[in-house]
Short mmCIF file of C-alpha atoms in Angstrom, two decimals:
data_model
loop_
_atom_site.label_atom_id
_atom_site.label_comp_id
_atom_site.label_asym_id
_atom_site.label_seq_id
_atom_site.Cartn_x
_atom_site.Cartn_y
_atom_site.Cartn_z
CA UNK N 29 -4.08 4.83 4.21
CA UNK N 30 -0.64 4.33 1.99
CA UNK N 31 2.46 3.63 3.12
CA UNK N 32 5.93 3.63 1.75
CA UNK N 33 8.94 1.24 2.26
CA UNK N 34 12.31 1.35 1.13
CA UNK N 35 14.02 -1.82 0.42
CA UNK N 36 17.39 -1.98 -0.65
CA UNK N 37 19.61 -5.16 -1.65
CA UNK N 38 23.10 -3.72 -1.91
CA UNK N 39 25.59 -6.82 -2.43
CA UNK N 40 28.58 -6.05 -3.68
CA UNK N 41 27.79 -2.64 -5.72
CA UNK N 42 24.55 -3.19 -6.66
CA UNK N 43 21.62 -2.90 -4.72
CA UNK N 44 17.98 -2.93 -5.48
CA UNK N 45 15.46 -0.55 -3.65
CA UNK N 46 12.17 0.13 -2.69
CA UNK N 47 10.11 2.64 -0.95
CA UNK N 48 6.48 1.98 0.22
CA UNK N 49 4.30 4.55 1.65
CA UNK N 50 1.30 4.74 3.95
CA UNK N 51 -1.49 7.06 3.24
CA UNK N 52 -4.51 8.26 5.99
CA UNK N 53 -7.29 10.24 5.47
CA UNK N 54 -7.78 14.03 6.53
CA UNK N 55 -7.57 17.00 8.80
CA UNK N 56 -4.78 20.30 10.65
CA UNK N 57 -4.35 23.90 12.26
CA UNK N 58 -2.91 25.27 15.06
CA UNK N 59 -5.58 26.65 17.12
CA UNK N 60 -8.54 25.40 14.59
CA UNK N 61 -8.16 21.68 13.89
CA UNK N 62 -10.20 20.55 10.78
CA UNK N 63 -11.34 16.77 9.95
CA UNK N 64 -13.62 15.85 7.59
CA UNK N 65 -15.70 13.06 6.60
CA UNK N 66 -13.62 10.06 7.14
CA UNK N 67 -12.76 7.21 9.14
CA UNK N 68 -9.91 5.92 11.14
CA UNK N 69 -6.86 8.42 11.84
CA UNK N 70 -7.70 11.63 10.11
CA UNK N 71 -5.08 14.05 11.72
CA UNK N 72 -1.80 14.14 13.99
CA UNK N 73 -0.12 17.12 15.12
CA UNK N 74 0.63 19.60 18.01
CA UNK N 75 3.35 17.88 19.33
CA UNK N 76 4.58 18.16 22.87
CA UNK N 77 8.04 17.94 24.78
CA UNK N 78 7.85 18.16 28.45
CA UNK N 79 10.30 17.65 31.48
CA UNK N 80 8.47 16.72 35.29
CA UNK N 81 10.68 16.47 38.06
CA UNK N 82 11.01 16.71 41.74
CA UNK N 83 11.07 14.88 45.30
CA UNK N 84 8.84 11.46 46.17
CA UNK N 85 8.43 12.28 49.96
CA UNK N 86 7.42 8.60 50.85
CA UNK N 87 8.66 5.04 50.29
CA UNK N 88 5.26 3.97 49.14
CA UNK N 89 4.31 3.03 45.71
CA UNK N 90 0.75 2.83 45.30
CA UNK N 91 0.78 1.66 41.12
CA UNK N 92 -2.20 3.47 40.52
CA UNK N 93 -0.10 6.54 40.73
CA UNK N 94 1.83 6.90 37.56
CA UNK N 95 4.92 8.35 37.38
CA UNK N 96 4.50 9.10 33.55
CA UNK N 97 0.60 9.46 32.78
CA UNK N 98 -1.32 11.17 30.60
CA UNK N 99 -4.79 12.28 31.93
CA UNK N 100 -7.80 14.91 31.23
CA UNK N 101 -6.96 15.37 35.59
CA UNK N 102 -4.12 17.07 36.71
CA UNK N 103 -4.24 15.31 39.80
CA UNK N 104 -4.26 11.64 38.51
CA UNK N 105 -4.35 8.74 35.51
CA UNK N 106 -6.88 8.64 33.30
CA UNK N 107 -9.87 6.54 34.35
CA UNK N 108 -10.10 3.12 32.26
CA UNK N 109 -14.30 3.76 32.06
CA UNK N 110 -13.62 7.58 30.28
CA UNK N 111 -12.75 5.62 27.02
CA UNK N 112 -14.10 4.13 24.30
CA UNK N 113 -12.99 1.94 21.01
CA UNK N 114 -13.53 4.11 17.69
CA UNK N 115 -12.16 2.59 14.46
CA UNK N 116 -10.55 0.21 16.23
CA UNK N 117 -8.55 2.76 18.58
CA UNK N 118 -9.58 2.99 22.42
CA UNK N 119 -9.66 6.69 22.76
CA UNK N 120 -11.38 9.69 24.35
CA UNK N 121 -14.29 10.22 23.03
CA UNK N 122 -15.11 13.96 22.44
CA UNK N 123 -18.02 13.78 20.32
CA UNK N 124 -19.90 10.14 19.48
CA UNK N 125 -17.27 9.11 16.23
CA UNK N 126 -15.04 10.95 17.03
CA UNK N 127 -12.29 10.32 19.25
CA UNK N 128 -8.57 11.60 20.36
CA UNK N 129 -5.56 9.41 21.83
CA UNK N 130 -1.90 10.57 22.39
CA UNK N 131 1.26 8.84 20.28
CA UNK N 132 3.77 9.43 22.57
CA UNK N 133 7.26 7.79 24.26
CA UNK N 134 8.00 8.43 27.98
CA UNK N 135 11.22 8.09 30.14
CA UNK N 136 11.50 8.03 33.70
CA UNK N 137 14.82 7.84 36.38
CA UNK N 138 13.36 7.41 40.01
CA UNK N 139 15.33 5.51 43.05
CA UNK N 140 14.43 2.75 44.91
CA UNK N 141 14.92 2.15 48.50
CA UNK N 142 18.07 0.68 48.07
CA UNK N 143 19.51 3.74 46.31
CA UNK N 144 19.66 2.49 42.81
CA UNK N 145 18.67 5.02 40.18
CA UNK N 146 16.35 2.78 37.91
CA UNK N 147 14.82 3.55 34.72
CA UNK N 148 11.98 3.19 32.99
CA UNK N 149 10.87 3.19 28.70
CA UNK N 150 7.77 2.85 27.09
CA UNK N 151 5.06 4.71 25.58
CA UNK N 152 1.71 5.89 26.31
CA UNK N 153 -1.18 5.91 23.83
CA UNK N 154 -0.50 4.89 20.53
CA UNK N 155 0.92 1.93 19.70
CA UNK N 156 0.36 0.80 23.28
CA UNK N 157 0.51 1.82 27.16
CA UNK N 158 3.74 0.00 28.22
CA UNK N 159 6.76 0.19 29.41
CA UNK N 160 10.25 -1.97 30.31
CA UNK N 161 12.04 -0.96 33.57
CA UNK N 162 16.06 -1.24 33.99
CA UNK N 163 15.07 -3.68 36.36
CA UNK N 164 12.85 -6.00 33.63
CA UNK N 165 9.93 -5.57 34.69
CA UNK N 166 6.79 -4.96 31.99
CA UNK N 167 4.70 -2.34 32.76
CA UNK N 168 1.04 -1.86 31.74
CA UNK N 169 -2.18 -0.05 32.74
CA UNK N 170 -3.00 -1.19 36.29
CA UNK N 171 -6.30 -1.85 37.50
CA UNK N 172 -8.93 0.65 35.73
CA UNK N 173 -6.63 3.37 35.15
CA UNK N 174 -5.18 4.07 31.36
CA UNK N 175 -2.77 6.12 29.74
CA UNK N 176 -0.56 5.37 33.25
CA UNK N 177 3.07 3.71 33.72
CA UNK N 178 3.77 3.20 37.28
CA UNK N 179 7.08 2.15 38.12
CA UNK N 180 6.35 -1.45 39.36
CA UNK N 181 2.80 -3.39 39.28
CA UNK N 182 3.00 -4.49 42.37
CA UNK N 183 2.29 -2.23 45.54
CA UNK N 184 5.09 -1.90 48.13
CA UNK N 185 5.37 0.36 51.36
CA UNK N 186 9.25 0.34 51.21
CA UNK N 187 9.84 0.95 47.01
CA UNK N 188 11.29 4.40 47.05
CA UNK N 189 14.33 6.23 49.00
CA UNK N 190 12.63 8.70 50.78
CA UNK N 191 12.35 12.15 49.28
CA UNK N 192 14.36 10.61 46.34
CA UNK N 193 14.20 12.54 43.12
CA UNK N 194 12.02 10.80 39.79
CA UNK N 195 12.50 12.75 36.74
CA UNK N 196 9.85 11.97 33.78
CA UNK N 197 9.99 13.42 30.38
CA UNK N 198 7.86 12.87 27.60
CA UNK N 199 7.35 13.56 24.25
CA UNK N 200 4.93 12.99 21.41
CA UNK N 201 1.65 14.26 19.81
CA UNK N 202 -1.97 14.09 19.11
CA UNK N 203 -4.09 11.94 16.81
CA UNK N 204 -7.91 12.13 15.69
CA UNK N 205 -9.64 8.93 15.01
CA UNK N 206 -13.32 8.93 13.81
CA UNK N 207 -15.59 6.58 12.55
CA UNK N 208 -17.49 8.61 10.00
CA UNK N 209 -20.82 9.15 11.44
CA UNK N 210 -19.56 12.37 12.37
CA UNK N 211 -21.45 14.97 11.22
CA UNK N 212 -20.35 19.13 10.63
CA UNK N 213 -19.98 21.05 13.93
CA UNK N 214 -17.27 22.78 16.17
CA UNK N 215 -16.71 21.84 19.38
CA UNK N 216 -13.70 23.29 22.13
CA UNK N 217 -11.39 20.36 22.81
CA UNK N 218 -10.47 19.85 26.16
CA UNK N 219 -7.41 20.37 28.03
CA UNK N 220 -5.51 17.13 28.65
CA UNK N 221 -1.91 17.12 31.04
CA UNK N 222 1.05 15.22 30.94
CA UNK N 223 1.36 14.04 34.91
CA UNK N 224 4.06 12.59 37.49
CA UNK N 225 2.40 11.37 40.62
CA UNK N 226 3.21 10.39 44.10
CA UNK N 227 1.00 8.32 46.90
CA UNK N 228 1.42 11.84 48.54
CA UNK N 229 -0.46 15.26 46.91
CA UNK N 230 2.36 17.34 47.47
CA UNK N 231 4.66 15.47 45.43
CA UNK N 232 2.51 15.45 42.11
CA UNK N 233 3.49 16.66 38.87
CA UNK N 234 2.00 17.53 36.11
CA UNK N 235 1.68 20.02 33.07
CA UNK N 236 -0.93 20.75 30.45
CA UNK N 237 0.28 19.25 26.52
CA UNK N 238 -3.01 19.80 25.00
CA UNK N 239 -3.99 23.55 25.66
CA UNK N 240 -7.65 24.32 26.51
CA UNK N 241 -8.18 27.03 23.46
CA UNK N 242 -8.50 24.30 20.50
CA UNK N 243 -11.02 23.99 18.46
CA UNK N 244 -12.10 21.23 16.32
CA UNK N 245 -14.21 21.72 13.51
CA UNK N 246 -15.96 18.92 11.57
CA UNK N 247 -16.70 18.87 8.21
CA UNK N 248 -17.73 17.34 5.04
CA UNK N 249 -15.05 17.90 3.24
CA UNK N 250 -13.52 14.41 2.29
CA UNK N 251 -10.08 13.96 0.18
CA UNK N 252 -8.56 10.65 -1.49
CA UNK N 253 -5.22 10.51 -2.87
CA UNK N 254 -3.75 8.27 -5.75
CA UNK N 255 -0.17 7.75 -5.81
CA UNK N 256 1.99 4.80 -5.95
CA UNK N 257 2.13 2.89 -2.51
CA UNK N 258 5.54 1.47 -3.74
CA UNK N 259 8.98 2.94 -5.14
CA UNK N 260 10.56 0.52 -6.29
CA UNK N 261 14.55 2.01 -7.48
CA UNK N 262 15.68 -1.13 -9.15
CA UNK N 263 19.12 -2.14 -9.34
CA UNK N 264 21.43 0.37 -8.52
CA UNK N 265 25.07 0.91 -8.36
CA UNK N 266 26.58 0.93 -4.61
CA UNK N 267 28.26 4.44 -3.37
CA UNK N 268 29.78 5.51 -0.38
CA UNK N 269 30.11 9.08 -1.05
CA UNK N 270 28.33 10.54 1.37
CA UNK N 271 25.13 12.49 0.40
CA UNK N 272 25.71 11.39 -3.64
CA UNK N 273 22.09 10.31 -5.25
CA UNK N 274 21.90 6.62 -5.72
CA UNK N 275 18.46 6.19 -7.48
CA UNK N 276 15.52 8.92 -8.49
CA UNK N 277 12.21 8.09 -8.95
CA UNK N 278 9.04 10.76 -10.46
CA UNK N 279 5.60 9.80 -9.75
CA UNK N 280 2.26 11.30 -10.17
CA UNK N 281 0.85 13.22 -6.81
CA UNK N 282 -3.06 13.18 -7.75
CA UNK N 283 -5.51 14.78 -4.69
CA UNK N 284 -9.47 14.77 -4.88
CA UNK N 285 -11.52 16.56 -2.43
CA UNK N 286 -15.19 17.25 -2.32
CA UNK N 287 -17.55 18.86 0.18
CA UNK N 288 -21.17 18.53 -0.83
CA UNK N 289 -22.89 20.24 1.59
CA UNK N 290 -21.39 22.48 4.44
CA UNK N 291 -18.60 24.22 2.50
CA UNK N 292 -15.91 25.76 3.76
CA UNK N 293 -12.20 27.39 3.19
CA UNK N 294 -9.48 25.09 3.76
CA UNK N 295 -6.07 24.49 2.56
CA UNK N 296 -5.15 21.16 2.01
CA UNK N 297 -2.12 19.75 3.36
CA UNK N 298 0.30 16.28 3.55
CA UNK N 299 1.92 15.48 6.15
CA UNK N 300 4.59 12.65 6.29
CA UNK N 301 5.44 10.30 9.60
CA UNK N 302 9.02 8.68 9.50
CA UNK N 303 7.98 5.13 10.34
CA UNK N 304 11.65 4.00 9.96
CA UNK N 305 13.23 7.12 11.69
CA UNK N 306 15.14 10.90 10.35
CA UNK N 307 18.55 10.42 9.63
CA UNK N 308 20.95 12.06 11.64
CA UNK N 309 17.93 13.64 12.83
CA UNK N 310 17.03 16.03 9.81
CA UNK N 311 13.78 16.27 9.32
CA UNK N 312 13.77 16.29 5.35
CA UNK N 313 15.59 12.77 5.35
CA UNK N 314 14.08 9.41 6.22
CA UNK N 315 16.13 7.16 7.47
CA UNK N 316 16.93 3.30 6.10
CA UNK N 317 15.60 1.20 8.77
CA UNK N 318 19.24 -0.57 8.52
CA UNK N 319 20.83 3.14 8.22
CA UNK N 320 23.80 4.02 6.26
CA UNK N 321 21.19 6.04 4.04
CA UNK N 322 18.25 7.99 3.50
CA UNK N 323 15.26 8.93 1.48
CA UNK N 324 14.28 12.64 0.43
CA UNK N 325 11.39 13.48 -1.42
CA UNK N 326 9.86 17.02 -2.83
CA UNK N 327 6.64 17.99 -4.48
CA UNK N 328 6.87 20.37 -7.14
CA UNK N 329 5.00 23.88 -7.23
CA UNK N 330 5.10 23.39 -2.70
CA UNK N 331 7.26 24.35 -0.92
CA UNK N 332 9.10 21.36 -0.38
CA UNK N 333 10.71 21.58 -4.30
CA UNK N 334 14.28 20.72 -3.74
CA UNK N 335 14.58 17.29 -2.46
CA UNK N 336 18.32 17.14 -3.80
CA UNK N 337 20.44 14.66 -2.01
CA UNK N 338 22.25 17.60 -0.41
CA UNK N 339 20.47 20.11 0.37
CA UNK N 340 17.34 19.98 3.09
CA UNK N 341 14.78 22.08 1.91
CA UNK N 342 12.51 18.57 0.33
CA UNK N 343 9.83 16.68 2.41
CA UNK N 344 9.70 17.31 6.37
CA UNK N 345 9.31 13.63 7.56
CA UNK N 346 8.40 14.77 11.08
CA UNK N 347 4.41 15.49 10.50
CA UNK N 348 4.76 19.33 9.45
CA UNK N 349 1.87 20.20 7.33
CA UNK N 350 2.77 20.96 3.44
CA UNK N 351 0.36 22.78 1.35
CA UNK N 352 -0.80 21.41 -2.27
CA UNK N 353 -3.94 23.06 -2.77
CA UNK N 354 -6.81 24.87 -1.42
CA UNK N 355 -10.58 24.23 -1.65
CA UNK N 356 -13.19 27.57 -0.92
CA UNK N 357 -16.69 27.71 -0.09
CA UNK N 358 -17.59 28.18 -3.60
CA UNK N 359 -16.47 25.05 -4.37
CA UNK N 360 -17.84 21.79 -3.76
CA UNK N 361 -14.69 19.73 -5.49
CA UNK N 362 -11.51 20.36 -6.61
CA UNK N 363 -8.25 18.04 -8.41
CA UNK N 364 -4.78 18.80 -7.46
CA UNK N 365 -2.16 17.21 -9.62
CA UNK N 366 1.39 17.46 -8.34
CA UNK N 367 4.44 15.18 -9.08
CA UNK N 368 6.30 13.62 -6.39
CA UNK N 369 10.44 12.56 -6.47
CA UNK N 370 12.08 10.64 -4.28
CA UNK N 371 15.75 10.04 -3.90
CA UNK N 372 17.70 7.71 -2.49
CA UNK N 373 20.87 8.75 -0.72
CA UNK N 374 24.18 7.44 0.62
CA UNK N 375 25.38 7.97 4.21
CA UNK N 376 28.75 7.53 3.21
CA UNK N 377 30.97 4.47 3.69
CA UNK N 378 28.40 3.00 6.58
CA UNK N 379 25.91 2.11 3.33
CA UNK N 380 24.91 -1.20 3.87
CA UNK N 381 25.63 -4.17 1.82
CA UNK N 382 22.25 -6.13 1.05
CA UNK N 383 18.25 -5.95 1.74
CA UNK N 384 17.74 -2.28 3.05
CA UNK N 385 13.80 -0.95 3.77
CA UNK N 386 12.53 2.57 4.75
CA UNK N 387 8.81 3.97 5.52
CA UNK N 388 7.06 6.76 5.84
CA UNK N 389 2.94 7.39 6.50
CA UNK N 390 1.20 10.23 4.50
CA UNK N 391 -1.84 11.98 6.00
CA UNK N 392 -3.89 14.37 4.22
CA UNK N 393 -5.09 17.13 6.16
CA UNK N 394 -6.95 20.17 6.28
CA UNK N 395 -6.23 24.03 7.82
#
C-alpha cells in the first residue's frame, strides 16, 4: 500500500514541497471484476450516485429504519450478524477471504414534528457508519443493524411532520478486501441497494447501486509496485500565476506481476484516490489539502502522458483505471517499467504561504 503527500512550506517566496503516495494491491472491470492473490483492499470502483425521495406518512421513528442505508434487502438495513472482519475490515463476506464493503458519503433533509427541515451528514461503510445531524446529534449503527443512519437514536412516536418529505442522496463506491487464502474461482456478486425507510412499508425507498450481473473472478495473478512513496520538490520559488508549474519531479514507475498457476489475460491497471480532494473538481488535479494549488501527474507511453500544469489530459485522481501493461495466459510474469512526473501547480494568488500537504492512494488492478 503507498501513499503520497504533498507538503509545501511557502513563506515568503519560497516554499518547500512534498508529495507522498499510498499504494494497494490488485484487481478491475466493469461487468468482470478481477482480484488476485493479495490481501487487504485489492480493488475500488463502480461508483454510484443516487437520489431517494418521497413522503414519511407517520410521526414515528422507529431507528432501526434508516433513512440512508445500504443493505443486500430492499426492504431494510443490513443485519449486524451478515458480516464479518477480513483484513481488518468488517465486510460482507462473499466467499471465505474475501469480502466487499461500500466507501460512501450520505445526505439526508427530513422534517420533524415541529416543521424544521433538519439535516443529516455522514457516511456509510468505509471509514465508518456515522453521521452528525443539524441538530448535533451523532449517529451510529443502532442495535444489530449496519450500514444504517437513522435520523435520531432514540425512538419517538411524535419525530416527524406527518407525510413530511425526507430526501436522501448518496454517493460513493465499492471496495474488495481479502485476506489471501482466496483461491482461483468466479463467483456472481450479489445485488446490494441503496435504501430510505419509513416505520410504514409504503413509504420505503430504495434503489439497487451494485447491479446483480457482476462477476468476480479470483485469481493468482499477484502484482507489486516500486516507486517512491515520497516527492519531495524542495525549495521552490512562490507564484501566483495561476496554473504556472512550480516544481517537477521524474521518478521510476516499476510493476511486477506473476501468476504461477491459473493463468489468465488481464490488463493491468492504476488507479489513483484523491485523499486530499480534486481541485476545482477536475479530475486530473489533486488538490493541496490547504488549497490554493494542485498536483498533476502522467505516466509516459499511457494514456495519461501530458500532465502539463495546464492542460488536463495527466492522471485521473478519481479511481479511473489507467492501463500500463498487460499479462496473457502464456505468461506466468511480466516487468513493466514506466516513468512517472508529477507537477506542482499554482491556483493563482490564493497559493498559500507556508507548510502545504497533498495525497493520493494508488491501487493496482486488473481487467
Amino acid at each position: 500500500m503507498m501513499k503520497q503527500n504533498l507538503r509545501c512550506a511557502i513563506r515568503n517566496t519560497v516554499t518547500s514541497s512534498l508529495l507522498l503516495l499510498t499504494l494497494l494491491p490488485s484487481g478491475k472491470a466493469a461487468e468482470v471484476i478481477t482480484i488476485g492473490k493479495g490481501s487487504g483492499i485489492l480493488w475500488e470502483g463502480l461508483p454510484f450516485n443516487q437520489t431517494l425521495s418521497g413522503s414519511i406518512g407517520e410521526r414515528n421513528l422507529n431507528p432501526i429504519y434508516g433513512l440512508a442505508s445500504i443493505s443486500l434487502s430492499s426492504t431494510r438495513c443490513q443485519l449486524l450478524n451478515t458480516l464479518t472482519t477480513i483484513s481488518g475490515y468488517r465486510v460482507y463476506q462473499l466467499i471465505p477471504g474475501v469480502g466487499l464493503i461500500p466507501r460512501s458519503t450520505a445526505h439526508v433533509t427530513y422534517t420533524t414534528s415541529n416543521g424544521v427541515v433538519n439535516t443529516m451528514t455522514g457516511t456509510i461503510g468505509l471509514p465508518e457508519t456515522r453521521a452528525t445531524t443539524s441538530t448535533g446529534e451523532t449517529i451510529t449503527d443502532p442495535p444489530t443493524y449496519t450500514w444504517c443512519l437513522p435520523p435520531s437514536m432514540t425512538a419517538s412516536t411524535t419525530f416527524y411532520q406527518y407525510q413530511s418529505i425526507r430526501t436522501s442522496t448518496l454517493s460513493g463506491s465499492w471496495v474488495l478486501v481479502a485476506d489471501g487464502t482466496q483461491t482461483s474461482r468466479e463467483i456472481i456478486i450479489p445485488p446490494v441497494y441503496f435504501g430510505s425507510y419509513a416505520s410504514q412499508t409504503p413509504d420505503d425507498r430504495s434503489v439497487i447501486i451494485l447491479p446483480s450481473n457482476i462477476t468476480l473472478r479470483i485469481s493468482t495473478l499477484e502484482c507489486s509496485v516500486n516507486t517512491p512513496l515520497t516527492i519531495n520538490f524542495g525549495t521552490i520559488a512562490r507564484n501566483t500565476q495561476a496554473n504556472s508549474e512550480l516544481a517537477i519531479r521524474t521518478e521510476s514507475l516499476t510493476t511486477s506481476c506473476g501468476q504461477p498457476t491459473d493463468q489468465i489475460n488481464a490488463n493491468i491497471n492504476v488507479q489513483f484516490r484523491p485523499l486530499t480532494g480534486l481541485y476545482q473538481g477536475e479530475p486530473t488535479r489533486l488538490a493541496l489539502q490547504q488549497g490554493g494549488g494542485y498536483i498533476t501527474g502522467e505516466i509516459d507511453n499511457t494514456t495519461a502522458s501530458n500532465g502539463a500544469c495546464t492542460a488536463t489530459s495527466g492522471i485521473p485522481f478519481d479511481n479511473s483505471p489507467l492501463k500500463i501493461g498487460a499479462i496473457t495466459t502464456a505468461q506466468t510474469s511480466i516487468t513493466t517499467s514506466n516513468q512517472i512526473t508529477w507537477r506542482l501547480c499554482s491556483g493563482g494568488a490564493s497559493l498559500p504561504v507556508g507548510a502545504v500537504n497533498a495525497s493520493t492512494e494508488m491501487l493496482v488492478t486488473f481487467n
